[in-house]
Coordinates of C-alpha atoms in Angstrom, one line a residue:
M262 CA -28.0 4.9 -4.2
L263 CA -26.8 3.5 -0.9
R264 CA -26.6 5.9 1.9
V265 CA -26.8 6.2 5.6
T266 CA -29.6 8.1 7.2
K267 CA -29.1 11.8 8.2
L268 CA -29.2 10.8 11.9
T269 CA -26.3 8.3 11.3
D270 CA -24.4 11.0 9.5
Y271 CA -25.1 13.5 12.4
A272 CA -24.1 10.8 14.9
T273 CA -20.7 10.6 13.2
V274 CA -20.3 14.3 13.3
V275 CA -21.1 14.4 17.0
M276 CA -18.7 11.6 17.6
T277 CA -15.9 13.4 15.8
V278 CA -16.6 16.5 18.0
L279 CA -16.2 14.3 21.1
A280 CA -13.1 12.8 19.6
H281 CA -11.5 16.3 19.1
R282 CA -12.1 17.0 22.8
S283 CA -11.6 13.5 24.2
D284 CA -10.4 14.9 27.5
A285 CA -13.6 17.0 28.1
V286 CA -17.2 16.3 29.0
L287 CA -19.4 18.3 26.7
S288 CA -23.1 19.1 27.2
A289 CA -25.6 18.3 24.5
S290 CA -25.9 22.1 23.8
E291 CA -22.1 22.4 23.5
L292 CA -22.0 19.5 21.2
A293 CA -24.8 21.0 19.1
E294 CA -23.0 24.3 18.8
R295 CA -19.6 22.7 17.9
A296 CA -21.3 20.3 15.4
G297 CA -23.5 23.0 13.8
L298 CA -26.6 20.9 14.6
E299 CA -29.8 21.5 16.5
A300 CA -29.7 20.6 20.2
T301 CA -32.8 18.3 19.7
T302 CA -31.0 16.4 16.9
V303 CA -27.9 16.0 19.1
S304 CA -30.0 14.7 22.0
K305 CA -31.7 12.3 19.6
V306 CA -28.4 10.8 18.4
L307 CA -26.8 10.6 21.8
K308 CA -29.3 8.2 23.2
P309 CA -28.6 5.2 20.9
L310 CA -24.8 6.0 21.0
A311 CA -25.0 5.8 24.8
Q312 CA -27.0 2.6 24.6
A313 CA -24.4 1.1 22.3
G314 CA -21.6 2.0 24.8
L315 CA -20.0 4.4 22.5
V316 CA -20.5 7.5 24.7
E317 CA -20.8 7.9 28.4
G318 CA -23.3 10.3 29.9
F319 CA -22.7 12.2 33.1
R320 CA -25.5 13.9 35.1
G321 CA -25.3 17.0 37.2
A322 CA -24.3 20.6 36.8
N323 CA -21.1 19.7 35.0
G324 CA -22.7 16.8 33.2
G325 CA -22.5 15.9 29.6
Y326 CA -21.0 13.3 27.3
R327 CA -17.6 11.9 26.3
L328 CA -16.4 9.0 24.3
A329 CA -16.6 5.7 26.2
R330 CA -13.4 4.5 24.5
S331 CA -10.6 6.1 22.6
A332 CA -11.3 7.2 19.0
E333 CA -8.8 4.7 17.8
D334 CA -10.9 1.9 19.3
I335 CA -14.2 2.9 17.8
G336 CA -15.0 1.7 14.3
L337 CA -17.4 3.5 12.0
L338 CA -19.3 0.2 11.7
E339 CA -20.2 0.5 15.4
I340 CA -21.7 4.0 14.9
V341 CA -23.7 2.8 11.9
I342 CA -25.0 -0.3 13.8
A343 CA -25.9 1.8 16.9
M344 CA -28.0 4.2 14.7
E345 CA -29.4 1.8 12.1
G346 CA -29.2 -1.7 13.4
P347 CA -27.5 -4.6 11.6
L348 CA -26.1 -3.6 8.2
G349 CA -27.8 -5.3 5.2
M350 CA -27.6 -4.5 1.6
T351 CA -30.7 -6.6 1.1
E352 CA -33.2 -8.0 3.6
C353 CA -31.8 -11.5 3.0
S354 CA -28.2 -10.3 3.7
V355 CA -29.2 -9.9 7.4
H356 CA -32.1 -12.3 8.0
A357 CA -33.0 -15.5 6.3
G358 CA -36.6 -16.4 5.6
N359 CA -37.9 -12.9 4.7
C360 CA -38.1 -13.5 0.9
G361 CA -40.4 -15.7 -1.0
I362 CA -37.8 -16.7 -3.6
E363 CA -34.9 -17.2 -1.2
Q364 CA -34.5 -20.9 -1.9
S365 CA -34.3 -20.4 -5.7
C366 CA -32.5 -17.0 -5.7
G367 CA -29.3 -17.0 -7.7
V368 CA -27.9 -13.7 -6.4
R369 CA -28.4 -14.0 -2.6
A370 CA -24.9 -15.4 -2.0
N371 CA -23.4 -12.5 -4.0
W372 CA -25.4 -9.9 -2.1
R373 CA -24.1 -11.5 1.1
R374 CA -20.5 -11.2 -0.2
I375 CA -21.0 -7.5 -1.1
N376 CA -22.6 -7.0 2.3
D377 CA -19.5 -8.5 4.0
V378 CA -17.2 -6.2 1.9
V379 CA -19.1 -3.1 3.0
I380 CA -19.0 -4.2 6.7
D381 CA -15.3 -4.9 6.5
A382 CA -14.8 -1.4 4.9
L383 CA -16.7 0.3 7.7
R384 CA -15.0 -1.8 10.4
G385 CA -11.6 -0.8 8.9
V386 CA -12.2 3.0 9.4
T387 CA -11.9 4.3 13.0
L388 CA -13.3 7.4 14.5
A389 CA -9.7 8.7 14.8
Q390 CA -9.3 8.3 11.0
M391 CA -12.4 10.4 10.4
L392 CA -10.7 13.3 12.1
V393 CA -7.9 13.4 9.5
P394 CA -8.7 15.1 6.2
P395 CA -8.6 12.7 3.2
P396 CA -5.6 12.9 0.9
P397 CA -6.1 14.7 -2.4
P398 CA -7.5 12.5 -5.1
E399 CA -5.1 10.8 -7.4
P400 CA -5.2 12.2 -11.0
T401 CA -7.2 9.8 -13.1
A402 CA -6.2 10.9 -16.5
K403 CA -3.0 12.2 -17.9
R404 CA -3.1 15.9 -18.9
I405 CA -2.3 16.6 -22.4
D406 CA -0.7 20.0 -23.0
L407 CA -2.3 21.5 -26.1
R408 CA -0.9 24.5 -27.8
L409 CA -2.5 26.0 -30.9
A410 CA -0.1 27.0 -33.7
N411 CA -0.3 30.6 -34.8
A412 CA -1.6 30.6 -38.4

């Protein structure tokens, strides 16, 4: 199963809290409370988010954090890369030369294509879109009304 780490998931939660209050500077403890996370976890995710230029930190008595750009301008891919580094479905999707069968591998190009599709999907979702609840799922099967006859 492909999945992001817990810290990346938590970073997304913290970023959505900041996006809800884009006009405010929130302390790490306020963010933790609003996100339902431990303060140490929030502090741990804020550091790479700040290093990536996704959040701004302010020192002092009224210090805290806010989004560095609008939620519409931050793609989910940026959050994933800030927390996990370059996205790669396989090692050879990111870096060449790390596999002993790379020259004769028949699936490498396809893994790179799949990797590009995942990257494009993450790039296509903004932080602002993460604030909106998803639409209800489309019905996948037609419902058949079944009535039993009285015998």
